[in-house]
Short mmCIF file of C-alpha atoms in Angstrom, two decimals:
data_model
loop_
_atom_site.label_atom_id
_atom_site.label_comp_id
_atom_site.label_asym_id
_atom_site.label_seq_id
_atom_site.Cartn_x
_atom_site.Cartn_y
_atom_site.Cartn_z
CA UNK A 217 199.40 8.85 -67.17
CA UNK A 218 199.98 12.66 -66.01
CA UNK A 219 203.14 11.59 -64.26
CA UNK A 220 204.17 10.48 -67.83
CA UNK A 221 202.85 13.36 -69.41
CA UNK A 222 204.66 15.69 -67.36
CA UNK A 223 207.87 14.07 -67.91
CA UNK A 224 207.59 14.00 -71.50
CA UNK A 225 206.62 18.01 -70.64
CA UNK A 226 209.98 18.26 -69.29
CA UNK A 227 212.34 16.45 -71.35
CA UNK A 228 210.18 18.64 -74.28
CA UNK A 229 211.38 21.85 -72.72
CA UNK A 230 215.16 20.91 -71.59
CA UNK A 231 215.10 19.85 -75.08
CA UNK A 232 214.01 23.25 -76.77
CA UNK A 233 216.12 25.06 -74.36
CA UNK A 234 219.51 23.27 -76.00
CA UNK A 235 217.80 24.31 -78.96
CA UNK A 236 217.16 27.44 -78.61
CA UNK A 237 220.22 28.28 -76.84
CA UNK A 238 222.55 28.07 -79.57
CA UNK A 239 222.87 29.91 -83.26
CA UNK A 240 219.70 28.48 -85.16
CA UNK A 241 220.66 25.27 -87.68
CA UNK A 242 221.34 26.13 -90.91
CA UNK A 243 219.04 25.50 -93.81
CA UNK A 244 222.07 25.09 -96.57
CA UNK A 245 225.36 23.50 -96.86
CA UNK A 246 226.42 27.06 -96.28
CA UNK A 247 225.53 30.35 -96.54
CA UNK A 248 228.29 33.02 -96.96
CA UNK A 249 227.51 36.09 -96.26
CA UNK A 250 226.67 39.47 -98.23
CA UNK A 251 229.05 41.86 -97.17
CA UNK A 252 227.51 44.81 -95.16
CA UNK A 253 224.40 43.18 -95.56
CA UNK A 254 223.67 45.35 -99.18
CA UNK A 255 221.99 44.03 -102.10
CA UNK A 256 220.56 45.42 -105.54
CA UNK A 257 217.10 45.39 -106.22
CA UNK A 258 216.85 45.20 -109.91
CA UNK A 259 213.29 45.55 -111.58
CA UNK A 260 211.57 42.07 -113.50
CA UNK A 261 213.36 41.31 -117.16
CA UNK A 262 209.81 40.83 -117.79
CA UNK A 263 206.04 40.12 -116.71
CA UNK A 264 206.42 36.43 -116.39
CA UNK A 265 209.36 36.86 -113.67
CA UNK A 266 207.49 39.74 -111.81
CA UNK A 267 207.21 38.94 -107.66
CA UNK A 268 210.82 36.27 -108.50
CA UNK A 269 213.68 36.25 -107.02
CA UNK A 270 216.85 34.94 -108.99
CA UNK A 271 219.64 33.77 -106.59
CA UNK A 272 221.30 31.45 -109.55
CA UNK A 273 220.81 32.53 -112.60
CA UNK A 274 222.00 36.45 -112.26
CA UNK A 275 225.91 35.93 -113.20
CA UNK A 276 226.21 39.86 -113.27
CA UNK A 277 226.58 40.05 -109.32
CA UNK A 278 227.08 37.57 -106.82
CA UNK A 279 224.43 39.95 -104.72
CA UNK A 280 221.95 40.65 -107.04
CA UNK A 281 218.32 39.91 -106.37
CA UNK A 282 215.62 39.96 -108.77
CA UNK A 283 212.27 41.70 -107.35
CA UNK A 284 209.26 43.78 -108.25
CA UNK A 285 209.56 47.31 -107.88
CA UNK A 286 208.31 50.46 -108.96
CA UNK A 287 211.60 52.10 -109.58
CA UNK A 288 212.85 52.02 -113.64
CA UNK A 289 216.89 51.54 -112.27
CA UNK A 290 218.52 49.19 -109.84
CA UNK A 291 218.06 50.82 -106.33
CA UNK A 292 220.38 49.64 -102.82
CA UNK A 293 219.34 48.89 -99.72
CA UNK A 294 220.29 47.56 -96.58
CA UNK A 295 218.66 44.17 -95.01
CA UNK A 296 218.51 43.60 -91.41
CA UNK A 297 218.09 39.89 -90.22
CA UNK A 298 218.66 37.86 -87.69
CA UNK A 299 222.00 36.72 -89.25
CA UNK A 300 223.12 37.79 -92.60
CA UNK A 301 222.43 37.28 -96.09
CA UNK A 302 223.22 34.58 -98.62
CA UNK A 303 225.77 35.75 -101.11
CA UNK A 304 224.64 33.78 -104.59
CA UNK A 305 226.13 30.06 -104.16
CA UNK A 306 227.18 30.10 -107.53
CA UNK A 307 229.67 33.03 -107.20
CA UNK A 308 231.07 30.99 -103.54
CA UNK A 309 234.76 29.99 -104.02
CA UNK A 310 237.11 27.93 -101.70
CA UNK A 311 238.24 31.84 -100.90
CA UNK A 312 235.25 32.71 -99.00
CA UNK A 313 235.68 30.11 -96.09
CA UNK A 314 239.52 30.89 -96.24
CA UNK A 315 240.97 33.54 -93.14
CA UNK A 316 244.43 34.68 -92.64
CA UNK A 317 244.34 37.32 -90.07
CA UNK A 318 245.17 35.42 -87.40
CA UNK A 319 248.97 35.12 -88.34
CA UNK A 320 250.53 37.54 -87.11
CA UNK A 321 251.67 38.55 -83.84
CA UNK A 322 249.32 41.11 -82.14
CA UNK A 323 250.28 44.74 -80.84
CA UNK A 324 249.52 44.32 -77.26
CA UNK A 325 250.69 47.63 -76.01
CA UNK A 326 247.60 48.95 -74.67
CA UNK A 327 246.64 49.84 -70.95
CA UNK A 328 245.79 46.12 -70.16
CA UNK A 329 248.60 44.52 -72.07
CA UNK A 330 246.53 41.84 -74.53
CA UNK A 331 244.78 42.30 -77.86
CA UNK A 332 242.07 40.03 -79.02
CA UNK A 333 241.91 39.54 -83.10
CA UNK A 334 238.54 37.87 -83.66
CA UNK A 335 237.18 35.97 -86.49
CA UNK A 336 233.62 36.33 -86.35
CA UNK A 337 230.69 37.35 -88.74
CA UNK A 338 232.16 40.75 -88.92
CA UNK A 339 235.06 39.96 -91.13
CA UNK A 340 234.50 36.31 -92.14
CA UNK A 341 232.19 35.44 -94.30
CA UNK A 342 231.85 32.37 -94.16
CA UNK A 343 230.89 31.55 -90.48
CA UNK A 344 227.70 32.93 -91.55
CA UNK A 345 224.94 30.09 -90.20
CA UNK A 346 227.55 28.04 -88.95
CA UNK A 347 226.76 28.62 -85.44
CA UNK A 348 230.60 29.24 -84.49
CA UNK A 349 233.77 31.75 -84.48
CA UNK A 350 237.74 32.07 -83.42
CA UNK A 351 239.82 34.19 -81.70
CA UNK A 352 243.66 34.72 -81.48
CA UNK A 353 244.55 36.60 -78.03
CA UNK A 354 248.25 37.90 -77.76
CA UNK A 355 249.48 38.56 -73.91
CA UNK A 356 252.29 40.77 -72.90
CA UNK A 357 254.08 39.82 -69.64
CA UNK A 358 251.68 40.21 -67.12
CA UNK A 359 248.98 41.59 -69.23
CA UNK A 360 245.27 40.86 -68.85
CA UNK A 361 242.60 39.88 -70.96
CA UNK A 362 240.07 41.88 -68.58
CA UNK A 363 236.99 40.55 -67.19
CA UNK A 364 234.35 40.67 -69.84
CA UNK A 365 230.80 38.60 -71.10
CA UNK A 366 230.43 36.72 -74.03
CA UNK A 367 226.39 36.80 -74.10
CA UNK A 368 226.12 34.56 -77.17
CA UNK A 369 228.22 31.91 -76.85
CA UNK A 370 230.34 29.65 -74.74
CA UNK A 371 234.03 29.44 -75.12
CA UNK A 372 237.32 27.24 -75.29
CA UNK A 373 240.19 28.68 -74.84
CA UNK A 374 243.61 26.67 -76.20
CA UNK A 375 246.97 28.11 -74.20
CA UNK A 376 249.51 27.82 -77.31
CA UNK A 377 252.44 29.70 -75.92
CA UNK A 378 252.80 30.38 -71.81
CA UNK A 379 250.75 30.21 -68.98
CA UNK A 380 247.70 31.95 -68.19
CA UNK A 381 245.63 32.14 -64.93
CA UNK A 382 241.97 32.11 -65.80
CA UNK A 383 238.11 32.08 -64.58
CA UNK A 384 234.66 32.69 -64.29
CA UNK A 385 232.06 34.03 -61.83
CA UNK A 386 229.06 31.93 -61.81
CA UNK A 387 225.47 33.42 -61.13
CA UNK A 388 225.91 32.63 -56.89
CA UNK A 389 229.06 35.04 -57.27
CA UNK A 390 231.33 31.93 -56.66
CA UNK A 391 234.76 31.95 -58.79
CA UNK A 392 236.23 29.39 -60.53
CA UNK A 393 239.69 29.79 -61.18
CA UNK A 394 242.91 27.75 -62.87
CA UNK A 395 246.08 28.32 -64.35
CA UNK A 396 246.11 26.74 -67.76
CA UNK A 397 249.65 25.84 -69.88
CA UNK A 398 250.94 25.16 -73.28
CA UNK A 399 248.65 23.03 -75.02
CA UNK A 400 245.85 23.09 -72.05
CA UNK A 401 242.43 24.16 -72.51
CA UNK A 402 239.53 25.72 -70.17
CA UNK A 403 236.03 26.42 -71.12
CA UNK A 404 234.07 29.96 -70.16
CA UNK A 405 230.07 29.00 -69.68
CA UNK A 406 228.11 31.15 -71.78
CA UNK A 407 227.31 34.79 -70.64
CA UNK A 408 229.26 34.72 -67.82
CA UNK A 409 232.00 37.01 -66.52
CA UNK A 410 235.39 36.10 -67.14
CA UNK A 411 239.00 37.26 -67.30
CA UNK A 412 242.90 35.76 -68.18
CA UNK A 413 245.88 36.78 -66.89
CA UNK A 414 249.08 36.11 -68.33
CA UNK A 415 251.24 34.57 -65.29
CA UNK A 416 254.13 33.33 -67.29
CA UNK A 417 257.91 34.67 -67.75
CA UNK A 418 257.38 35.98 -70.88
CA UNK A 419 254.36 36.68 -73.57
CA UNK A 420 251.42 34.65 -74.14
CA UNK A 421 249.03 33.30 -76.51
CA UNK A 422 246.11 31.54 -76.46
CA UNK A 423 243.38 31.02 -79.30
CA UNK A 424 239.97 30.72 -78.50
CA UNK A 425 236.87 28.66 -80.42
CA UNK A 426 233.33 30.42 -79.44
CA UNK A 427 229.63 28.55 -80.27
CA UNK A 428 228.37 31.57 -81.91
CA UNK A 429 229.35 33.21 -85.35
CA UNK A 430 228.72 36.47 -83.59
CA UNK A 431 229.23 36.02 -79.81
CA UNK A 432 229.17 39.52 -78.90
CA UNK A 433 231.60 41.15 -76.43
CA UNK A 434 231.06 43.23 -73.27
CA UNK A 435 233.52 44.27 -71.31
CA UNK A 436 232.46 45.02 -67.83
CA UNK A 437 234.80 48.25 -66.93
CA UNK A 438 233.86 50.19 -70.37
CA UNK A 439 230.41 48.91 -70.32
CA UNK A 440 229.40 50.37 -66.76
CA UNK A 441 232.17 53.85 -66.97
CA UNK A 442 232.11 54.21 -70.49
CA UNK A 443 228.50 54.13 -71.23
CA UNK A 444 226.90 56.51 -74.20
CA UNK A 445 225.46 58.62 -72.85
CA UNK A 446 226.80 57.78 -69.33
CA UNK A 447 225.25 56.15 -65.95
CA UNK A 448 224.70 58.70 -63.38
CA UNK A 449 227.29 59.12 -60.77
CA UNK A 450 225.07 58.80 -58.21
CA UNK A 451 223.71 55.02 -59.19
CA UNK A 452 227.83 54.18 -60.32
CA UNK A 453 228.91 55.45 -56.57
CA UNK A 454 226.14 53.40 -54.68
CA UNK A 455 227.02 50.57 -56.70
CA UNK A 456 230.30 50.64 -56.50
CA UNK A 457 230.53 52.63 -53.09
CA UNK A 458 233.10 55.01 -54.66
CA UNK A 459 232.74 58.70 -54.15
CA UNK A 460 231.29 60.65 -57.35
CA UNK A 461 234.42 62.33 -57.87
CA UNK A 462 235.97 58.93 -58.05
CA UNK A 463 233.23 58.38 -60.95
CA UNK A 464 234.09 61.13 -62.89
CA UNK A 465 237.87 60.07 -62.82
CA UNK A 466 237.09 56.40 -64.36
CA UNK A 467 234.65 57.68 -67.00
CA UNK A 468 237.65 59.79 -67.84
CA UNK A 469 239.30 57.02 -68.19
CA UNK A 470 236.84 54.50 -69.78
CA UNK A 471 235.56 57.51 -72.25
CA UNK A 472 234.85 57.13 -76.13
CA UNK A 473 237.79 59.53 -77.01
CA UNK A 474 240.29 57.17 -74.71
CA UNK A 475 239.19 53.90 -76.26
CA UNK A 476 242.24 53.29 -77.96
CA UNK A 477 244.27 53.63 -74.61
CA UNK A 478 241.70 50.55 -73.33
CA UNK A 479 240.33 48.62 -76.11
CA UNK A 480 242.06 45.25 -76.35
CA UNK A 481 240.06 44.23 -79.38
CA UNK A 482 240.56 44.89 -83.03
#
């Protein structure tokens, strides 16, 4: 009986753990997000709807939600949740789960060579609760998509045009690496450090599917030398074993007022 009761234990927690480790479900069909995350809090039309909100029935704004509240005129404020808010589903059109940025060809001229258009949370809508985004990554010749962390999500990558010489680092340090073509895919594990390299005669691109609608990016050069405010020199050179003034020089480099010179993201 406890050997069974341990198992069940187990398979209880592996089970949570897949769970817990993605985007939560959503509630809804859908739930398209308010942009910004502002509303308007309008006072009651009267006693009897006092303490109601009206998600459906307010045709004036597709953001509008009807609350108690001292205040005689419509005040604005800002919400923060774990995700964003529902824009009225009455005011939803086809529009709103509808995104075109990813058309055109991306200006790669930057120090590392590639530029990374996402299509996340932050300027579609309508990935809100739907637990995944996209990407569209354009590669110079020879440029790099530089080794960064997505700590949200894990990610396919789809080689449309090219070749490209990927990996990861896993958790023991150990590197997986492979050289992916036209119309092959890889997949990234979740939070851990990878990189692409464009290895091909000629430009690249690849488009890439994450599991989160906001998988977060961290690149691990700007995140270490281009902290705000920044890491000491003396914990950077013992890490690193670099010399301080060899510190200095890459924060120079990987500093706010350079970004533009680094950044591969738009």
């Amino acid at each position: 009986m406890a050997v069974k009761f341990l198992v069940l234990v187990i398979a209880s927690v592996l089970g949570l753990s897949g769970v817990l480790g993605a985007d939560p479900d959503p509630l809804q069909d859908f739930c398209v997000a308010v942009k910004d995350n502002k509303i308007n809090i309008s006072p009651p039309k009267s006693k009897k709807d006092d303490d109601k909100y009206d998600h459906d029935k307010d045709e004036e704004s597709p953001y509008k939600v009807q609350m108690s509240t001292t205040n005689s005129s419509d005040i604005s404020v800002v919400v923060n949740v774990n995700g964003a808010i529902c824009k009225n589903p009455a005011m939803v059109t086809g529009d709103d789960f509808l995104f075109k940025n990813l058309v055109n060809l991306g200006d790669a001229n930057n120090m590392v060579g590639s530029i990374v258009t996402p299509a996340n949370i932050g300027m579609f809508l309508g990935l809100n609760t739907l637990g995944i985004s996209f990407a569209r990554i354009d590669f110079k010749k020879g440029g790099v998509n530089p080794p960064h962390t997505h700590p949200r999500a894990t990610e396919i990558l789809l080689v449309i045009d090219g070749s490209l010489k990927v990996g990861f680092v896993a958790t023991n340090n150990k590197l997986f690496t492979a050289t992916v073509n036209k119309n092959e895919i890889f997949v990234f594990p979740r939070g851990l450090v990878h990189f692409q390299e464009n290895v091909g005669y000629g430009t690249a691109l690849a488009f890439a599917a994450l599991s989160s609608q906001n998988p977060g990016t961290q690149q691990i050069a700007p995140s270490l030398f281009g902290a705000d405010p920044p890491i000491s020199d003396s914990v950077l050179a013992k890490a690193f074993g670099l010399k301080p003034e060899a510190v200095d020089a890459l924060q120079v480099t990987f500093s706010k007022d350079k970004e533009s010179s680094w950044s591969n993201e738009k």
